[in-house]
Amino acid sequence: MPNVAQWLALLAATLYLAGVWRTRHAGKPWSPWRSASFVVGTITLAVAFAAPVNAFAHHDLRGHMLQHLLVGMFAPLGLVFGAPMSLLLRNLAPPRARAMVTLLGSMPVRIVSHPLSAALLDIGGMYLLYLTPLYTQSIATPWLHHVIHLHFVISGCLFSWAIAGPDPAPHRPRWRTRLGVLILAIATHATLGKLMYAWLLPAGTGASPGEIQAAAQWMYYGGDLAELLLLVALMQQWLRERQRAARGKPLPAG
């Protein structure tokens, strides 16, 4: 029987596909690759919260790290590159679409969607979880456990969007700034994996040194893979900008 998280993932996929159907029914184009990306993202979330993975994560730090990678790094890539905000704007009435664009350009959204702010929420949250007693507290506190999962989904999506998301992001910095932040995030994420491996963190879990070090390696290499995919997406955006410039077309904002 699906749990709440899996039902929410299914609901998100259903609403997205309904939006795709409505867009195409109105004669507007929509990339099948975007649709596939979003569906893969929701499937990744559903797998991450499946009963076997939940059980593995509850009893083994390696299982927790697998769940963390799926929830906080790989699923957000699929969701963000499905361009759900662009799809929503195509399905909203013009006044509501304008209101949504205004919201995206508001100061609070501009602050949290800046690559540095998004990186702090995403990577900084990992440091807080694994280098403090927060992780051990979350094991014994179900509501805190769920809040942490929600944080990683949101912060992972926010970071992916801020760096290379296809959805509109008014006042997004130029690609050099985003590339610099991404390189910094890759370095700090790798450093966290090394600290966990060397210092046997998080402490107080009762896990064996081998288990902790294996989890740290999963974080290190799994994080590298997700960040490499984000880097490829950013470089593709840069290439498209160069191609537009070569054809004499104005570059998009950000």
mmCIF file of C-alpha atoms in Angstrom:
data_model
loop_
_atom_site.group_PDB
_atom_site.id
_atom_site.type_symbol
_atom_site.label_atom_id
_atom_site.label_comp_id
_atom_site.label_asym_id
_atom_site.label_seq_id
_atom_site.Cartn_x
_atom_site.Cartn_y
_atom_site.Cartn_z
ATOM 1 C CA MET A 1 0.000 0.000 0.000
ATOM 2 C CA PRO A 2 1.531 3.385 -0.989
ATOM 3 C CA ASN A 3 2.387 5.739 1.852
ATOM 4 C CA VAL A 4 1.627 9.470 2.009
ATOM 5 C CA ALA A 5 4.850 10.496 0.276
ATOM 6 C CA GLN A 6 4.202 8.118 -2.593
ATOM 7 C CA TRP A 7 0.609 9.339 -2.975
ATOM 8 C CA LEU A 8 1.907 12.918 -3.135
ATOM 9 C CA ALA A 9 4.423 11.922 -5.815
ATOM 10 C CA LEU A 10 1.623 10.270 -7.783
ATOM 11 C CA LEU A 11 -0.557 13.352 -7.390
ATOM 12 C CA ALA A 12 2.261 15.591 -8.642
ATOM 13 C CA ALA A 13 2.775 13.386 -11.706
ATOM 14 C CA THR A 14 -0.978 13.310 -12.406
ATOM 15 C CA LEU A 15 -1.359 17.090 -12.179
ATOM 16 C CA TYR A 16 1.696 17.607 -14.365
ATOM 17 C CA LEU A 17 0.471 15.225 -17.075
ATOM 18 C CA ALA A 18 -2.965 16.824 -16.944
ATOM 19 C CA GLY A 19 -1.268 20.160 -17.565
ATOM 20 C CA VAL A 20 0.648 18.682 -20.498
ATOM 21 C CA TRP A 21 -2.588 17.315 -21.986
ATOM 22 C CA ARG A 22 -4.317 20.662 -21.596
ATOM 23 C CA THR A 23 -1.361 22.505 -23.155
ATOM 24 C CA ARG A 24 -1.256 20.244 -26.189
ATOM 25 C CA HIS A 25 -5.053 20.259 -26.480
ATOM 26 C CA ALA A 26 -4.813 24.047 -26.770
ATOM 27 C CA GLY A 27 -2.379 23.620 -29.663
ATOM 28 C CA LYS A 28 0.697 24.719 -27.717
ATOM 29 C CA PRO A 29 3.899 22.670 -27.990
ATOM 30 C CA TRP A 30 5.446 20.913 -25.016
ATOM 31 C CA SER A 31 8.632 18.877 -25.023
ATOM 32 C CA PRO A 32 8.160 15.161 -24.328
ATOM 33 C CA TRP A 33 11.606 15.242 -22.735
ATOM 34 C CA ARG A 34 10.304 17.681 -20.142
ATOM 35 C CA SER A 35 7.408 15.359 -19.398
ATOM 36 C CA ALA A 36 9.705 12.350 -19.133
ATOM 37 C CA SER A 37 12.041 14.252 -16.817
ATOM 38 C CA PHE A 38 9.267 15.212 -14.402
ATOM 39 C CA VAL A 39 7.784 11.716 -14.355
ATOM 40 C CA VAL A 40 11.222 10.223 -13.674
ATOM 41 C CA GLY A 41 11.595 12.692 -10.806
ATOM 42 C CA THR A 42 8.299 11.621 -9.236
ATOM 43 C CA ILE A 43 9.165 7.936 -9.732
ATOM 44 C CA THR A 44 12.488 8.562 -8.007
ATOM 45 C CA LEU A 45 10.654 10.076 -5.048
ATOM 46 C CA ALA A 46 8.229 7.153 -4.930
ATOM 47 C CA VAL A 47 11.122 4.675 -4.942
ATOM 48 C CA ALA A 48 12.957 6.631 -2.247
ATOM 49 C CA PHE A 49 9.956 6.327 0.074
ATOM 50 C CA ALA A 50 9.088 2.729 -0.783
ATOM 51 C CA ALA A 51 8.799 0.385 2.210
ATOM 52 C CA PRO A 52 12.049 -1.561 1.509
ATOM 53 C CA VAL A 53 14.068 1.655 1.153
ATOM 54 C CA ASN A 54 12.452 3.150 4.264
ATOM 55 C CA ALA A 55 13.332 0.020 6.244
ATOM 56 C CA PHE A 56 16.896 0.038 4.911
ATOM 57 C CA ALA A 57 17.277 3.728 5.763
ATOM 58 C CA HIS A 58 15.920 3.255 9.287
ATOM 59 C CA HIS A 59 18.334 0.473 10.213
ATOM 60 C CA ASP A 60 21.448 1.272 8.199
ATOM 61 C CA LEU A 61 23.258 4.539 7.576
ATOM 62 C CA ARG A 62 23.980 3.430 4.013
ATOM 63 C CA GLY A 63 20.246 3.108 3.447
ATOM 64 C CA HIS A 64 19.741 6.587 4.840
ATOM 65 C CA MET A 65 22.384 7.939 2.475
ATOM 66 C CA LEU A 66 20.767 6.208 -0.490
ATOM 67 C CA GLN A 67 17.437 7.759 0.448
ATOM 68 C CA HIS A 68 19.057 11.148 0.928
ATOM 69 C CA LEU A 69 20.670 11.025 -2.528
ATOM 70 C CA LEU A 70 17.403 10.038 -4.181
ATOM 71 C CA VAL A 71 15.279 12.585 -2.318
ATOM 72 C CA GLY A 72 17.655 15.540 -2.139
ATOM 73 C CA MET A 73 19.755 15.289 -5.298
ATOM 74 C CA PHE A 74 18.427 13.043 -8.063
ATOM 75 C CA ALA A 75 14.652 13.529 -7.764
ATOM 76 C CA PRO A 76 15.003 17.350 -7.752
ATOM 77 C CA LEU A 77 16.931 17.176 -11.027
ATOM 78 C CA GLY A 78 14.072 15.333 -12.702
ATOM 79 C CA LEU A 79 11.418 17.601 -11.217
ATOM 80 C CA VAL A 80 13.169 20.862 -12.043
ATOM 81 C CA PHE A 81 14.089 19.922 -15.605
ATOM 82 C CA GLY A 82 10.475 19.036 -16.205
ATOM 83 C CA ALA A 83 9.905 22.844 -16.089
ATOM 84 C CA PRO A 84 6.706 22.626 -13.988
ATOM 85 C CA MET A 85 6.506 26.394 -13.490
ATOM 86 C CA SER A 86 6.571 27.040 -17.234
ATOM 87 C CA LEU A 87 3.842 24.444 -17.670
ATOM 88 C CA LEU A 88 1.769 26.075 -14.941
ATOM 89 C CA LEU A 89 2.133 29.515 -16.543
ATOM 90 C CA ARG A 90 0.877 28.119 -19.849
ATOM 91 C CA ASN A 91 -2.247 26.817 -18.155
ATOM 92 C CA LEU A 92 -3.090 29.860 -16.055
ATOM 93 C CA ALA A 93 -5.367 32.652 -17.171
ATOM 94 C CA PRO A 94 -3.353 35.768 -18.148
ATOM 95 C CA PRO A 95 -4.077 37.744 -14.937
ATOM 96 C CA ARG A 96 -3.004 34.817 -12.761
ATOM 97 C CA ALA A 97 0.038 34.159 -14.937
ATOM 98 C CA ARG A 98 1.101 37.796 -14.538
ATOM 99 C CA ALA A 99 0.599 37.531 -10.775
ATOM 100 C CA MET A 100 2.772 34.408 -10.715
ATOM 101 C CA VAL A 101 5.520 36.148 -12.687
ATOM 102 C CA THR A 102 5.327 39.073 -10.267
ATOM 103 C CA LEU A 103 5.691 36.658 -7.358
ATOM 104 C CA LEU A 104 8.740 35.056 -8.975
ATOM 105 C CA GLY A 105 10.290 38.488 -9.277
ATOM 106 C CA SER A 106 9.543 39.517 -5.683
ATOM 107 C CA MET A 107 12.368 40.227 -3.283
ATOM 108 C CA PRO A 108 11.854 37.157 -1.012
ATOM 109 C CA VAL A 109 11.917 34.805 -4.007
ATOM 110 C CA ARG A 110 14.915 36.625 -5.473
ATOM 111 C CA ILE A 111 16.804 36.140 -2.209
ATOM 112 C CA VAL A 112 16.105 32.442 -1.694
ATOM 113 C CA SER A 113 16.544 31.636 -5.390
ATOM 114 C CA HIS A 114 19.965 33.256 -5.654
ATOM 115 C CA PRO A 115 22.510 30.471 -6.239
ATOM 116 C CA LEU A 116 24.442 31.317 -3.068
ATOM 117 C CA SER A 117 21.300 31.287 -0.898
ATOM 118 C CA ALA A 118 20.096 28.058 -2.483
ATOM 119 C CA ALA A 119 23.502 26.431 -1.982
ATOM 120 C CA LEU A 120 23.525 27.489 1.665
ATOM 121 C CA LEU A 121 20.090 25.962 2.243
ATOM 122 C CA ASP A 122 20.997 22.760 0.392
ATOM 123 C CA ILE A 123 24.634 22.006 1.243
ATOM 124 C CA GLY A 124 24.486 23.894 4.533
ATOM 125 C CA GLY A 125 21.551 21.730 5.577
ATOM 126 C CA MET A 126 23.673 18.630 5.010
ATOM 127 C CA TYR A 127 26.461 19.987 7.226
ATOM 128 C CA LEU A 128 23.925 20.765 9.940
ATOM 129 C CA LEU A 129 22.415 17.292 9.716
ATOM 130 C CA TYR A 130 25.595 15.230 9.718
ATOM 131 C CA LEU A 131 28.005 17.292 11.823
ATOM 132 C CA THR A 132 25.603 17.943 14.711
ATOM 133 C CA PRO A 133 23.321 15.709 16.844
ATOM 134 C CA LEU A 134 20.427 16.552 14.501
ATOM 135 C CA TYR A 135 20.648 13.255 12.634
ATOM 136 C CA THR A 136 20.425 11.119 15.768
ATOM 137 C CA GLN A 137 17.539 13.261 16.998
ATOM 138 C CA SER A 138 15.695 12.733 13.723
ATOM 139 C CA ILE A 139 15.931 8.958 14.116
ATOM 140 C CA ALA A 140 13.971 9.111 17.358
ATOM 141 C CA THR A 141 11.616 11.936 16.305
ATOM 142 C CA PRO A 142 9.297 11.029 13.402
ATOM 143 C CA TRP A 143 8.049 14.567 12.728
ATOM 144 C CA LEU A 144 11.628 15.879 12.569
ATOM 145 C CA HIS A 145 12.524 13.039 10.227
ATOM 146 C CA HIS A 146 9.714 14.080 7.853
ATOM 147 C CA VAL A 147 10.644 17.767 8.071
ATOM 148 C CA ILE A 148 14.230 16.951 7.092
ATOM 149 C CA HIS A 149 13.044 14.980 4.077
ATOM 150 C CA LEU A 150 10.801 17.863 3.037
ATOM 151 C CA HIS A 151 13.672 20.293 3.462
ATOM 152 C CA PHE A 152 15.944 18.271 1.212
ATOM 153 C CA VAL A 153 13.337 17.955 -1.534
ATOM 154 C CA ILE A 154 12.636 21.704 -1.492
ATOM 155 C CA SER A 155 16.250 22.824 -1.119
ATOM 156 C CA GLY A 156 17.395 20.358 -3.776
ATOM 157 C CA CYS A 157 14.806 21.702 -6.223
ATOM 158 C CA LEU A 158 15.660 25.284 -5.315
ATOM 159 C CA PHE A 159 19.375 24.717 -5.898
ATOM 160 C CA SER A 160 18.855 22.940 -9.232
ATOM 161 C CA TRP A 161 16.500 25.724 -10.369
ATOM 162 C CA ALA A 162 18.893 28.471 -9.259
ATOM 163 C CA ILE A 163 21.844 26.933 -11.091
ATOM 164 C CA ALA A 164 20.396 25.629 -14.355
ATOM 165 C CA GLY A 165 16.631 25.236 -14.167
ATOM 166 C CA PRO A 166 14.674 25.892 -17.376
ATOM 167 C CA ASP A 167 11.842 27.654 -15.574
ATOM 168 C CA PRO A 168 11.772 31.476 -15.504
ATOM 169 C CA ALA A 169 13.906 33.023 -12.795
ATOM 170 C CA PRO A 170 13.862 36.829 -12.918
ATOM 171 C CA HIS A 171 17.153 38.456 -11.912
ATOM 172 C CA ARG A 172 19.051 35.152 -12.154
ATOM 173 C CA PRO A 173 22.828 35.826 -12.195
ATOM 174 C CA ARG A 174 24.810 35.245 -15.340
ATOM 175 C CA TRP A 175 26.190 31.801 -16.030
ATOM 176 C CA ARG A 176 29.690 32.608 -14.667
ATOM 177 C CA THR A 177 28.269 33.307 -11.225
ATOM 178 C CA ARG A 178 26.184 30.146 -11.295
ATOM 179 C CA LEU A 179 29.164 28.098 -12.456
ATOM 180 C CA GLY A 180 31.290 29.495 -9.627
ATOM 181 C CA VAL A 181 28.628 28.668 -7.038
ATOM 182 C CA LEU A 182 28.213 25.163 -8.455
ATOM 183 C CA ILE A 183 31.959 24.517 -8.283
ATOM 184 C CA LEU A 184 31.967 25.782 -4.696
ATOM 185 C CA ALA A 185 29.002 23.529 -3.858
ATOM 186 C CA ILE A 186 30.739 20.506 -5.392
ATOM 187 C CA ALA A 187 33.831 21.198 -3.298
ATOM 188 C CA THR A 188 31.930 21.691 -0.034
ATOM 189 C CA HIS A 189 29.794 18.610 -0.629
ATOM 190 C CA ALA A 190 32.907 16.506 -1.294
ATOM 191 C CA THR A 191 34.537 17.944 1.818
ATOM 192 C CA LEU A 192 31.557 16.878 3.912
ATOM 193 C CA GLY A 193 31.890 13.329 2.614
ATOM 194 C CA LYS A 194 35.575 13.325 3.531
ATOM 195 C CA LEU A 195 34.872 14.689 7.027
ATOM 196 C CA MET A 196 32.266 11.993 7.612
ATOM 197 C CA TYR A 197 34.689 9.317 6.411
ATOM 198 C CA ALA A 198 37.652 10.550 8.487
ATOM 199 C CA TRP A 199 35.794 11.503 11.678
ATOM 200 C CA LEU A 200 33.181 8.733 11.556
ATOM 201 C CA LEU A 201 30.248 11.130 11.478
ATOM 202 C CA PRO A 202 27.403 11.416 12.296
ATOM 203 C CA ALA A 203 28.249 10.414 15.844
ATOM 204 C CA GLY A 204 26.014 8.505 18.213
ATOM 205 C CA THR A 205 24.272 6.378 15.597
ATOM 206 C CA GLY A 206 25.595 3.041 16.810
ATOM 207 C CA ALA A 207 26.752 2.267 13.267
ATOM 208 C CA SER A 208 30.054 0.509 12.740
ATOM 209 C CA PRO A 209 33.019 2.445 11.328
ATOM 210 C CA GLY A 210 32.749 0.461 8.100
ATOM 211 C CA GLU A 211 29.073 1.332 7.732
ATOM 212 C CA ILE A 212 29.709 5.029 8.337
ATOM 213 C CA GLN A 213 32.604 5.124 5.892
ATOM 214 C CA ALA A 214 30.579 3.311 3.241
ATOM 215 C CA ALA A 215 27.755 5.848 3.678
ATOM 216 C CA ALA A 216 30.285 8.683 3.361
ATOM 217 C CA GLN A 217 31.565 7.174 0.116
ATOM 218 C CA TRP A 218 28.024 6.900 -1.221
ATOM 219 C CA MET A 219 27.529 10.585 -0.436
ATOM 220 C CA TYR A 220 30.828 11.522 -2.051
ATOM 221 C CA TYR A 221 30.433 9.655 -5.326
ATOM 222 C CA GLY A 222 26.648 9.889 -5.590
ATOM 223 C CA GLY A 223 26.777 13.623 -5.004
ATOM 224 C CA ASP A 224 29.484 13.980 -7.648
ATOM 225 C CA LEU A 225 27.250 12.252 -10.198
ATOM 226 C CA ALA A 226 24.219 14.457 -9.470
ATOM 227 C CA GLU A 227 26.315 17.617 -9.554
ATOM 228 C CA LEU A 228 27.957 16.529 -12.808
ATOM 229 C CA LEU A 229 24.500 16.262 -14.389
ATOM 230 C CA LEU A 230 23.722 19.771 -13.167
ATOM 231 C CA LEU A 231 27.023 21.020 -14.586
ATOM 232 C CA VAL A 232 26.217 19.486 -17.974
ATOM 233 C CA ALA A 233 22.831 21.227 -17.951
ATOM 234 C CA LEU A 234 24.459 24.576 -17.140
ATOM 235 C CA MET A 235 26.991 24.159 -19.935
ATOM 236 C CA GLN A 236 24.184 23.363 -22.360
ATOM 237 C CA GLN A 237 22.481 26.613 -21.379
ATOM 238 C CA TRP A 238 25.732 28.486 -21.945
ATOM 239 C CA LEU A 239 26.118 26.888 -25.375
ATOM 240 C CA ARG A 240 22.586 27.900 -26.358
ATOM 241 C CA GLU A 241 23.328 31.468 -25.268
ATOM 242 C CA ARG A 242 26.439 31.525 -27.466
ATOM 243 C CA GLN A 243 24.455 30.166 -30.395
ATOM 244 C CA ARG A 244 21.771 32.841 -29.947
ATOM 245 C CA ALA A 245 24.455 35.518 -29.778
ATOM 246 C CA ALA A 246 26.051 34.170 -32.975
ATOM 247 C CA ARG A 247 22.682 34.437 -34.750
ATOM 248 C CA GLY A 248 22.260 37.996 -33.526
ATOM 249 C CA LYS A 249 19.393 37.204 -31.163
ATOM 250 C CA PRO A 250 19.227 38.857 -27.726
ATOM 251 C CA LEU A 251 20.326 36.700 -24.820
ATOM 252 C CA PRO A 252 17.646 35.687 -22.290
ATOM 253 C CA ALA A 253 17.628 37.351 -18.892
ATOM 254 C CA GLY A 254 20.003 35.571 -16.523
#
